Amino acid sequence: MGGAAIRVLPSRAARAVNLLRTVQYTHPPSCPCHSNPNHHHATPSAASTVSRFADRASSLTGSGRRGYATPRDPAQQKEYAFEMAASSIRFGPGVTREVGMDLRNMGVKRVCVVTDPTVDRLEAMRQVREALDGQGVEYRVYAGVRIEPKDYSIKEAIEWARPYAPDAFLAVGGGSVIDTAKLMNLYTCYPDADFMDFVNAPLGKGRPVDRKLKPLIAVPTTAGTGSETTGTAIFDLASRRAKTGVAHRNLKPTLGICDPLNTRTMPAAVRASSGLDVLCHSLESWTAIPFNERTPRPTNPILRPAYQGANPISDIFSLNALRQTVKYLPRSVRDPDDMEAQTEMLLASTLAGVGFGNAGVHLCHGMSYPISGQNPGYRHAGYEVDSPIIPHGVSVAVSAPAVFRFTGPSNPDRHLAAAEAFGVDISNVKRESAGDVLADALTKFLADLGDQPAGLKQLGFSREHIDELVEGTIPQARVLMLAPGLAKELEQERDQLRRLFEDALEH
Amino acid sequence: MGGAAIRVLPSRAARAVNLLRTVQYTHPPSCPCHSNPNHHHATPSAASTVSRFADRASSLTGSGRRGYATPRDPAQQKEYAFEMAASSIRFGPGVTREVGMDLRNMGVKRVCVVTDPTVDRLEAMRQVREALDGQGVEYRVYAGVRIEPKDYSIKEAIEWARPYAPDAFLAVGGGSVIDTAKLMNLYTCYPDADFMDFVNAPLGKGRPVDRKLKPLIAVPTTAGTGSETTGTAIFDLASRRAKTGVAHRNLKPTLGICDPLNTRTMPAAVRASSGLDVLCHSLESWTAIPFNERTPRPTNPILRPAYQGANPISDIFSLNALRQTVKYLPRSVRDPDDMEAQTEMLLASTLAGVGFGNAGVHLCHGMSYPISGQNPGYRHAGYEVDSPIIPHGVSVAVSAPAVFRFTGPSNPDRHLAAAEAFGVDISNVKRESAGDVLADALTKFLADLGDQPAGLKQLGFSREHIDELVEGTIPQARVLMLAPGLAKELEQERDQLRRLFEDALEH
């Protein structure tokens, strides 16, 4: 979103141009903030589960009805509000079959069903076809979604959808499918938009989604991305060799249909890596900077990013998702017939989706994109693919011990609470050790889960790769801005990232 | 909703007619369930935070891809899914002022602003007017909402709105205002509907809301109803001397704007009673029967009631709201300048709204309607009104100790967890005593809060009122169906309610 625009590599002319374009959205000439005396200048406060509103609240107590601070430059002002928006969720074994009735209830005439070639052959898609046929809903299936989508694979999908002109979308698959469907919906509703218009700044222009999109129903077949609840769509921008995406809460699906029968088809390795994605979604959103530390304050609510920092509602989702993942992921990976564990993992994935969808992720995700993209040749066991692959969940979890060791001092209480969720007795742990204790708990959890690399070295990375990994991380401004303790000054940030990657070589 | 139709007083012919009409919605001639082999017959399971999916999950483990149980009569089948739907929420001190930009972002042309005569003079409405004027949004203000609305006051409001033909609604006030605005929106979008069409069965026809309504933004000025997040609107049906309402998730506001600056205007007595409403929302939704014990299973997802029973997502909201209310309500009542406590209470109210909006309430609310409606003459201190009044929150809380003593055996673990939220050391409490322990904790909490009646006697009720109170409770089928331990057989239910009211005379 626009907020990310302040973080830009000065050496790259192209980015500067993009930045200027972005500024048009975040700082319109007639800034509505200056006509808004009700915008408070909040006193900064450390995130704390105890007095999360206290500082702001006390700054208000003394003020009369109109005793508000003078507005300042909004780019300097901190945020004072948070939003919680999530797709409606339906959850239950067998609910996939209700989707035909849902689309008929919506009065929909032409549905674009989006899936990938593998899921297209699975029971989930068979159920979907039967449900649509049974209700006489007209649809066409686009089964060409690429796993880990690229900008060009998404453009192909959009070109496919435009002439069909569907009045609803139905995504059946993992995060790649749901994200692709979101973008098919977006660019079908904005037929004249340039593809980069909505892409996150600084790589794209970060234009907000200000139209109502078509209904999108998402049926996840993995317990991982939580994409069925979020307004985020991630892809590789091939020309820049960078992961980026589009993020706006108006992009979120209308309804997520979470059917534990659909996740039974995941191979064990996929269950493990998608579960690790859930783990990091919950840990990162729980430890992200608090919403009221984020700058700039948006001048219009439509500019408030979905990745807004930790807040009292996202906290509830994130911490619950963390506890559930710690409890059920090992069982789910160990036993493909443990339906209780798989059901709870699907729920955890959705809860974590609401959590990070309204708070954001930070370093594990920011660092994961170059890790996956610059893969020196690692092929993760259990993935039946022809080329090297570091699955998304593996690439986020591999740096997690290093990341939370680094972020620990920013908010020891939260890191201790997270360590407690892993079963650590924190009664005698010093607050200074909070990051280390959580890092150790994570290392042990990953080792016990099995088949996980114990650091970047086991993926084939070594010290000489680190500079490129750092440069690949820097553009992830949208998530890095939420990383507690990360410097705003570029050279300092680069040093910190370098040390983080070094620490992540082995754990 | 339709599910309530099975509970009807056989002695009343009119209700039977309504029941038959309702059945048209719940059991259409071509029942889609019979063509749906994926509907499982779930094994009943006690609600439990530990193995909430276990029984169902294990019943699936052995089944092959298509090894589903034979469909039965859906009226006999238990629910197998739950839904979570909530309005988007924006929360922060001063956010009221963003509403003009929100409406402009939506492209809205004519806004119907709904409020009551008191709130119309408060700062909240001044902020709203300034925000709309500042953005050049055309609007008209309907300030005629009646507190504790009646069917006729709502009909008047609808008649006012129809000729104006707004393309959005903006409610500024407490639950009465927000609920009235929901119904203005509903009946403006269904101009040919009879008023009773959408009213909850068995009093009304319980027709589901199957059209998309106009956007509704709700700005609560009390920390109580949580109506900004729910699809429920409650009113008095004057001709029947009964509280009823309309409930469907499509009725929920588009956005709730929760601004702690707006709740500063509540007098202490209003803060207390609306906070007690939050307390009971959270306790009742936390202890409601689990979703998978509810019958009948809906034959179409649009018939799945918003009040669906406790489920894993509502539980998270309800328990968090309970803990926050116990912590902050006493502070909020004691000190009008404790902005932290008031901010947390507004958040608790919203969290509880999401909780009960997706799970439901039961006995405290079901019994409260005749308590308020059959008021023998009690005038609650601190309410500046000309006539006797038992505020809604007082009428729900007064029976709470009796209610949870009664429901305790249905799920001792949940009642113990609730008692723990009140600070009770439950380590040595026997499960058989769970209800008593929670009842005692509630009694103490109410006494410490101050100015609360210690039972129905202090409201002027005595034993001779009980039969009428019971008869006034029986029609609250929609909430009574969620009461754990309440008999389905009418005479037994009547006896249980009689004993509950007796127990509630004094605590």
PDB file of N, CA, C and O in Angstrom, chain B residues 372-427:
ATOM      1  N   SER B 372     -38.730  -7.200  31.069  1.00  0.00           N
ATOM      2  CA  SER B 372     -38.844  -5.775  30.705  1.00  0.00           C
ATOM      3  C   SER B 372     -40.278  -5.420  30.335  1.00  0.00           C
ATOM      4  O   SER B 372     -40.786  -4.365  30.714  1.00  0.00           O
ATOM      5  N   GLY B 373     -40.931  -6.307  29.599  1.00  0.00           N
ATOM      6  CA  GLY B 373     -42.255  -5.990  29.069  1.00  0.00           C
ATOM      7  C   GLY B 373     -43.344  -6.005  30.125  1.00  0.00           C
ATOM      8  O   GLY B 373     -44.338  -5.287  30.001  1.00  0.00           O
ATOM      9  N   GLN B 374     -43.180  -6.826  31.166  1.00  0.00           N
ATOM     10  CA  GLN B 374     -44.222  -6.943  32.199  1.00  0.00           C
ATOM     11  C   GLN B 374     -43.810  -6.207  33.476  1.00  0.00           C
ATOM     12  O   GLN B 374     -44.263  -6.537  34.572  1.00  0.00           O
ATOM     13  N   ASN B 375     -42.965  -5.246  33.333  1.00  0.00           N
ATOM     14  CA  ASN B 375     -42.463  -4.438  34.454  1.00  0.00           C
ATOM     15  C   ASN B 375     -43.605  -3.981  35.372  1.00  0.00           C
ATOM     16  O   ASN B 375     -44.489  -3.245  34.953  1.00  0.00           O
ATOM     17  N   PRO B 376     -43.563  -4.390  36.649  1.00  0.00           N
ATOM     18  CA  PRO B 376     -44.648  -3.992  37.558  1.00  0.00           C
ATOM     19  C   PRO B 376     -44.569  -2.523  37.987  1.00  0.00           C
ATOM     20  O   PRO B 376     -45.440  -2.068  38.737  1.00  0.00           O
ATOM     21  N   GLY B 377     -43.553  -1.790  37.571  1.00  0.00           N
ATOM     22  CA  GLY B 377     -43.494  -0.382  37.935  1.00  0.00           C
ATOM     23  C   GLY B 377     -42.112   0.094  38.360  1.00  0.00           C
ATOM     24  O   GLY B 377     -41.939   1.224  38.837  1.00  0.00           O
ATOM     25  N   TYR B 378     -41.109  -0.745  38.154  1.00  0.00           N
ATOM     26  CA  TYR B 378     -39.740  -0.404  38.572  1.00  0.00           C
ATOM     27  C   TYR B 378     -39.140   0.668  37.664  1.00  0.00           C
ATOM     28  O   TYR B 378     -39.280   0.609  36.445  1.00  0.00           O
ATOM     29  N   ARG B 379     -38.508   1.642  38.304  1.00  0.00           N
ATOM     30  CA  ARG B 379     -37.815   2.673  37.537  1.00  0.00           C
ATOM     31  C   ARG B 379     -36.340   2.646  37.922  1.00  0.00           C
ATOM     32  O   ARG B 379     -35.981   2.992  39.043  1.00  0.00           O
ATOM     33  N   HIS B 380     -35.491   2.245  36.989  1.00  0.00           N
ATOM     34  CA  HIS B 380     -34.078   2.066  37.309  1.00  0.00           C
ATOM     35  C   HIS B 380     -33.416   3.414  37.573  1.00  0.00           C
ATOM     36  O   HIS B 380     -33.610   4.373  36.810  1.00  0.00           O
ATOM     37  N   ALA B 381     -32.641   3.475  38.653  1.00  0.00           N
ATOM     38  CA  ALA B 381     -31.962   4.717  39.027  1.00  0.00           C
ATOM     39  C   ALA B 381     -30.998   5.148  37.929  1.00  0.00           C
ATOM     40  O   ALA B 381     -30.313   4.319  37.325  1.00  0.00           O
ATOM     41  N   GLY B 382     -30.966   6.438  37.660  1.00  0.00           N
ATOM     42  CA  GLY B 382     -29.999   6.958  36.701  1.00  0.00           C
ATOM     43  C   GLY B 382     -30.536   7.070  35.295  1.00  0.00           C
ATOM     44  O   GLY B 382     -29.853   7.584  34.415  1.00  0.00           O
ATOM     45  N   TYR B 383     -31.749   6.567  35.061  1.00  0.00           N
ATOM     46  CA  TYR B 383     -32.370   6.709  33.745  1.00  0.00           C
ATOM     47  C   TYR B 383     -33.366   7.867  33.802  1.00  0.00           C
ATOM     48  O   TYR B 383     -34.300   7.840  34.596  1.00  0.00           O
ATOM     49  N   GLU B 384     -33.156   8.872  33.011  1.00  0.00           N
ATOM     50  CA  GLU B 384     -34.036  10.043  33.042  1.00  0.00           C
ATOM     51  C   GLU B 384     -35.214   9.824  32.109  1.00  0.00           C
ATOM     52  O   GLU B 384     -35.228  10.277  30.970  1.00  0.00           O
ATOM     53  N   VAL B 385     -36.182   9.090  32.604  1.00  0.00           N
ATOM     54  CA  VAL B 385     -37.381   8.817  31.808  1.00  0.00           C
ATOM     55  C   VAL B 385     -38.606   9.068  32.673  1.00  0.00           C
ATOM     56  O   VAL B 385     -38.529   9.071  33.901  1.00  0.00           O
ATOM     57  N   ASP B 386     -39.727   9.282  32.014  1.00  0.00           N
ATOM     58  CA  ASP B 386     -40.952   9.614  32.728  1.00  0.00           C
ATOM     59  C   ASP B 386     -41.702   8.386  33.210  1.00  0.00           C
ATOM     60  O   ASP B 386     -42.569   8.473  34.069  1.00  0.00           O
ATOM     61  N   SER B 387     -41.403   7.251  32.605  1.00  0.00           N
ATOM     62  CA  SER B 387     -42.199   6.068  32.935  1.00  0.00           C
ATOM     63  C   SER B 387     -41.286   4.981  33.494  1.00  0.00           C
ATOM     64  O   SER B 387     -40.066   5.061  33.377  1.00  0.00           O
ATOM     65  N   PRO B 388     -41.886   3.954  34.095  1.00  0.00           N
ATOM     66  CA  PRO B 388     -41.069   2.871  34.645  1.00  0.00           C
ATOM     67  C   PRO B 388     -40.188   2.245  33.570  1.00  0.00           C
ATOM     68  O   PRO B 388     -40.592   2.161  32.410  1.00  0.00           O
ATOM     69  N   ILE B 389     -38.996   1.813  33.958  1.00  0.00           N
ATOM     70  CA  ILE B 389     -38.095   1.181  32.989  1.00  0.00           C
ATOM     71  C   ILE B 389     -37.171   0.182  33.677  1.00  0.00           C
ATOM     72  O   ILE B 389     -36.601   0.467  34.729  1.00  0.00           O
ATOM     73  N   ILE B 390     -37.123  -1.005  33.092  1.00  0.00           N
ATOM     74  CA  ILE B 390     -36.076  -1.964  33.444  1.00  0.00           C
ATOM     75  C   ILE B 390     -35.164  -2.020  32.235  1.00  0.00           C
ATOM     76  O   ILE B 390     -35.508  -2.627  31.210  1.00  0.00           O
ATOM     77  N   PRO B 391     -34.009  -1.373  32.313  1.00  0.00           N
ATOM     78  CA  PRO B 391     -33.140  -1.348  31.127  1.00  0.00           C
ATOM     79  C   PRO B 391     -32.800  -2.774  30.662  1.00  0.00           C
ATOM     80  O   PRO B 391     -32.728  -3.697  31.476  1.00  0.00           O
ATOM     81  N   HIS B 392     -32.593  -2.912  29.376  1.00  0.00           N
ATOM     82  CA  HIS B 392     -32.359  -4.234  28.792  1.00  0.00           C
ATOM     83  C   HIS B 392     -31.250  -4.993  29.525  1.00  0.00           C
ATOM     84  O   HIS B 392     -31.405  -6.157  29.885  1.00  0.00           O
ATOM     85  N   GLY B 393     -30.128  -4.312  29.766  1.00  0.00           N
ATOM     86  CA  GLY B 393     -29.006  -4.989  30.408  1.00  0.00           C
ATOM     87  C   GLY B 393     -29.336  -5.459  31.812  1.00  0.00           C
ATOM     88  O   GLY B 393     -28.895  -6.534  32.247  1.00  0.00           O
ATOM     89  N   VAL B 394     -30.131  -4.683  32.527  1.00  0.00           N
ATOM     90  CA  VAL B 394     -30.553  -5.070  33.875  1.00  0.00           C
ATOM     91  C   VAL B 394     -31.470  -6.288  33.797  1.00  0.00           C
ATOM     92  O   VAL B 394     -31.351  -7.230  34.588  1.00  0.00           O
ATOM     93  N   SER B 395     -32.358  -6.283  32.812  1.00  0.00           N
ATOM     94  CA  SER B 395     -33.317  -7.393  32.720  1.00  0.00           C
ATOM     95  C   SER B 395     -32.650  -8.696  32.278  1.00  0.00           C
ATOM     96  O   SER B 395     -33.132  -9.767  32.599  1.00  0.00           O
ATOM     97  N   VAL B 396     -31.538  -8.613  31.553  1.00  0.00           N
ATOM     98  CA  VAL B 396     -30.844  -9.871  31.207  1.00  0.00           C
ATOM     99  C   VAL B 396     -29.992 -10.359  32.375  1.00  0.00           C
ATOM    100  O   VAL B 396     -29.911 -11.557  32.643  1.00  0.00           O
ATOM    101  N   ALA B 397     -29.347  -9.421  33.077  1.00  0.00           N
ATOM    102  CA  ALA B 397     -28.406  -9.830  34.123  1.00  0.00           C
ATOM    103  C   ALA B 397     -29.120 -10.335  35.372  1.00  0.00           C
ATOM    104  O   ALA B 397     -28.571 -11.159  36.109  1.00  0.00           O
ATOM    105  N   VAL B 398     -30.353  -9.873  35.606  1.00  0.00           N
ATOM    106  CA  VAL B 398     -31.008 -10.199  36.873  1.00  0.00           C
ATOM    107  C   VAL B 398     -31.257 -11.702  37.006  1.00  0.00           C
ATOM    108  O   VAL B 398     -31.256 -12.240  38.114  1.00  0.00           O
ATOM    109  N   SER B 399     -31.431 -12.382  35.883  1.00  0.00           N
ATOM    110  CA  SER B 399     -31.666 -13.823  35.975  1.00  0.00           C
ATOM    111  C   SER B 399     -30.393 -14.637  35.751  1.00  0.00           C
ATOM    112  O   SER B 399     -30.430 -15.872  35.807  1.00  0.00           O
ATOM    113  N   ALA B 400     -29.286 -13.956  35.493  1.00  0.00           N
ATOM    114  CA  ALA B 400     -28.068 -14.684  35.095  1.00  0.00           C
ATOM    115  C   ALA B 400     -27.608 -15.708  36.139  1.00  0.00           C
ATOM    116  O   ALA B 400     -27.290 -16.850  35.779  1.00  0.00           O
ATOM    117  N   PRO B 401     -27.568 -15.360  37.440  1.00  0.00           N
ATOM    118  CA  PRO B 401     -27.128 -16.394  38.391  1.00  0.00           C
ATOM    119  C   PRO B 401     -28.012 -17.646  38.328  1.00  0.00           C
ATOM    120  O   PRO B 401     -27.504 -18.774  38.289  1.00  0.00           O
ATOM    121  N   ALA B 402     -29.330 -17.451  38.240  1.00  0.00           N
ATOM    122  CA  ALA B 402     -30.231 -18.609  38.168  1.00  0.00           C
ATOM    123  C   ALA B 402     -29.991 -19.394  36.881  1.00  0.00           C
ATOM    124  O   ALA B 402     -29.959 -20.630  36.878  1.00  0.00           O
ATOM    125  N   VAL B 403     -29.804 -18.667  35.782  1.00  0.00           N
ATOM    126  CA  VAL B 403     -29.634 -19.336  34.484  1.00  0.00           C
ATOM    127  C   VAL B 403     -28.396 -20.225  34.477  1.00  0.00           C
ATOM    128  O   VAL B 403     -28.446 -21.395  34.073  1.00  0.00           O
ATOM    129  N   PHE B 404     -27.265 -19.693  34.934  1.00  0.00           N
ATOM    130  CA  PHE B 404     -26.037 -20.482  34.804  1.00  0.00           C
ATOM    131  C   PHE B 404     -25.935 -21.572  35.874  1.00  0.00           C
ATOM    132  O   PHE B 404     -25.227 -22.553  35.683  1.00  0.00           O
ATOM    133  N   ARG B 405     -26.679 -21.402  36.954  1.00  0.00           N
ATOM    134  CA  ARG B 405     -26.810 -22.530  37.889  1.00  0.00           C
ATOM    135  C   ARG B 405     -27.542 -23.683  37.172  1.00  0.00           C
ATOM    136  O   ARG B 405     -27.174 -24.840  37.283  1.00  0.00           O
ATOM    137  N   PHE B 406     -28.556 -23.310  36.389  1.00  0.00           N
ATOM    138  CA  PHE B 406     -29.343 -24.305  35.652  1.00  0.00           C
ATOM    139  C   PHE B 406     -28.537 -24.957  34.522  1.00  0.00           C
ATOM    140  O   PHE B 406     -28.596 -26.172  34.312  1.00  0.00           O
ATOM    141  N   THR B 407     -27.784 -24.136  33.776  1.00  0.00           N
ATOM    142  CA  THR B 407     -27.081 -24.690  32.599  1.00  0.00           C
ATOM    143  C   THR B 407     -25.759 -25.360  32.955  1.00  0.00           C
ATOM    144  O   THR B 407     -25.188 -26.076  32.128  1.00  0.00           O
ATOM    145  N   GLY B 408     -25.263 -25.153  34.184  1.00  0.00           N
ATOM    146  CA  GLY B 408     -23.962 -25.694  34.580  1.00  0.00           C
ATOM    147  C   GLY B 408     -23.737 -27.156  34.207  1.00  0.00           C
ATOM    148  O   GLY B 408     -22.722 -27.491  33.588  1.00  0.00           O
ATOM    149  N   PRO B 409     -24.677 -28.045  34.558  1.00  0.00           N
ATOM    150  CA  PRO B 409     -24.426 -29.472  34.281  1.00  0.00           C
ATOM    151  C   PRO B 409     -24.301 -29.799  32.789  1.00  0.00           C
ATOM    152  O   PRO B 409     -23.731 -30.832  32.436  1.00  0.00           O
ATOM    153  N   SER B 410     -24.816 -28.936  31.918  1.00  0.00           N
ATOM    154  CA  SER B 410     -24.747 -29.235  30.483  1.00  0.00           C
ATOM    155  C   SER B 410     -23.315 -29.220  29.981  1.00  0.00           C
ATOM    156  O   SER B 410     -22.974 -29.898  29.019  1.00  0.00           O
ATOM    157  N   ASN B 411     -22.474 -28.416  30.584  1.00  0.00           N
ATOM    158  CA  ASN B 411     -21.090 -28.334  30.143  1.00  0.00           C
ATOM    159  C   ASN B 411     -20.240 -27.718  31.254  1.00  0.00           C
ATOM    160  O   ASN B 411     -19.886 -26.535  31.201  1.00  0.00           O
ATOM    161  N   PRO B 412     -19.921 -28.548  32.259  1.00  0.00           N
ATOM    162  CA  PRO B 412     -19.195 -28.016  33.420  1.00  0.00           C
ATOM    163  C   PRO B 412     -17.887 -27.312  33.036  1.00  0.00           C
ATOM    164  O   PRO B 412     -17.544 -26.283  33.629  1.00  0.00           O
ATOM    165  N   ASP B 413     -17.181 -27.836  32.032  1.00  0.00           N
ATOM    166  CA  ASP B 413     -15.890 -27.233  31.679  1.00  0.00           C
ATOM    167  C   ASP B 413     -16.052 -25.776  31.265  1.00  0.00           C
ATOM    168  O   ASP B 413     -15.266 -24.907  31.660  1.00  0.00           O
ATOM    169  N   ARG B 414     -17.057 -25.516  30.466  1.00  0.00           N
ATOM    170  CA  ARG B 414     -17.254 -24.139  30.010  1.00  0.00           C
ATOM    171  C   ARG B 414     -17.683 -23.235  31.157  1.00  0.00           C
ATOM    172  O   ARG B 414     -17.298 -22.073  31.207  1.00  0.00           O
ATOM    173  N   HIS B 415     -18.495 -23.760  32.057  1.00  0.00           N
ATOM    174  CA  HIS B 415     -18.921 -22.934  33.177  1.00  0.00           C
ATOM    175  C   HIS B 415     -17.751 -22.672  34.132  1.00  0.00           C
ATOM    176  O   HIS B 415     -17.642 -21.590  34.695  1.00  0.00           O
ATOM    177  N   LEU B 416     -16.881 -23.650  34.262  1.00  0.00           N
ATOM    178  CA  LEU B 416     -15.686 -23.425  35.098  1.00  0.00           C
ATOM    179  C   LEU B 416     -14.763 -22.400  34.432  1.00  0.00           C
ATOM    180  O   LEU B 416     -14.207 -21.528  35.110  1.00  0.00           O
ATOM    181  N   ALA B 417     -14.605 -22.505  33.131  1.00  0.00           N
ATOM    182  CA  ALA B 417     -13.757 -21.525  32.430  1.00  0.00           C
ATOM    183  C   ALA B 417     -14.335 -20.118  32.598  1.00  0.00           C
ATOM    184  O   ALA B 417     -13.589 -19.139  32.777  1.00  0.00           O
ATOM    185  N   ALA B 418     -15.658 -20.014  32.567  1.00  0.00           N
ATOM    186  CA  ALA B 418     -16.284 -18.706  32.762  1.00  0.00           C
ATOM    187  C   ALA B 418     -16.057 -18.211  34.185  1.00  0.00           C
ATOM    188  O   ALA B 418     -15.729 -17.038  34.404  1.00  0.00           O
ATOM    189  N   ALA B 419     -16.210 -19.115  35.159  1.00  0.00           N
ATOM    190  CA  ALA B 419     -15.970 -18.713  36.553  1.00  0.00           C
ATOM    191  C   ALA B 419     -14.530 -18.241  36.720  1.00  0.00           C
ATOM    192  O   ALA B 419     -14.254 -17.251  37.414  1.00  0.00           O
ATOM    193  N   GLU B 420     -13.608 -18.918  36.043  1.00  0.00           N
ATOM    194  CA  GLU B 420     -12.199 -18.524  36.113  1.00  0.00           C
ATOM    195  C   GLU B 420     -12.014 -17.105  35.567  1.00  0.00           C
ATOM    196  O   GLU B 420     -11.191 -16.341  36.072  1.00  0.00           O
ATOM    197  N   ALA B 421     -12.785 -16.774  34.535  1.00  0.00           N
ATOM    198  CA  ALA B 421     -12.696 -15.418  33.987  1.00  0.00           C
ATOM    199  C   ALA B 421     -13.095 -14.371  35.026  1.00  0.00           C
ATOM    200  O   ALA B 421     -12.654 -13.225  34.956  1.00  0.00           O
ATOM    201  N   PHE B 422     -13.924 -14.784  35.985  1.00  0.00           N
ATOM    202  CA  PHE B 422     -14.296 -13.862  37.076  1.00  0.00           C
ATOM    203  C   PHE B 422     -13.265 -13.874  38.208  1.00  0.00           C
ATOM    204  O   PHE B 422     -13.491 -13.258  39.244  1.00  0.00           O
ATOM    205  N   GLY B 423     -12.193 -14.593  38.022  1.00  0.00           N
ATOM    206  CA  GLY B 423     -11.140 -14.604  39.028  1.00  0.00           C
ATOM    207  C   GLY B 423     -11.285 -15.702  40.057  1.00  0.00           C
ATOM    208  O   GLY B 423     -10.538 -15.735  41.046  1.00  0.00           O
ATOM    209  N   VAL B 424     -12.225 -16.622  39.862  1.00  0.00           N
ATOM    210  CA  VAL B 424     -12.399 -17.720  40.812  1.00  0.00           C
ATOM    211  C   VAL B 424     -11.268 -18.726  40.630  1.00  0.00           C
ATOM    212  O   VAL B 424     -10.911 -19.064  39.495  1.00  0.00           O
ATOM    213  N   ASP B 425     -10.708 -19.178  41.732  1.00  0.00           N
ATOM    214  CA  ASP B 425      -9.728 -20.258  41.663  1.00  0.00           C
ATOM    215  C   ASP B 425     -10.499 -21.565  41.520  1.00  0.00           C
ATOM    216  O   ASP B 425     -11.161 -22.014  42.458  1.00  0.00           O
ATOM    217  N   ILE B 426     -10.437 -22.160  40.338  1.00  0.00           N
ATOM    218  CA  ILE B 426     -11.275 -23.336  40.080  1.00  0.00           C
ATOM    219  C   ILE B 426     -10.506 -24.635  40.274  1.00  0.00           C
ATOM    220  O   ILE B 426     -11.014 -25.714  39.986  1.00  0.00           O
ATOM    221  N   SER B 427      -9.273 -24.523  40.788  1.00  0.00           N
ATOM    222  CA  SER B 427      -8.434 -25.726  40.810  1.00  0.00           C
ATOM    223  C   SER B 427      -9.035 -26.829  41.678  1.00  0.00           C
ATOM    224  O   SER B 427      -8.816 -28.000  41.417  1.00  0.00           O
TER     225      SER B 427
END
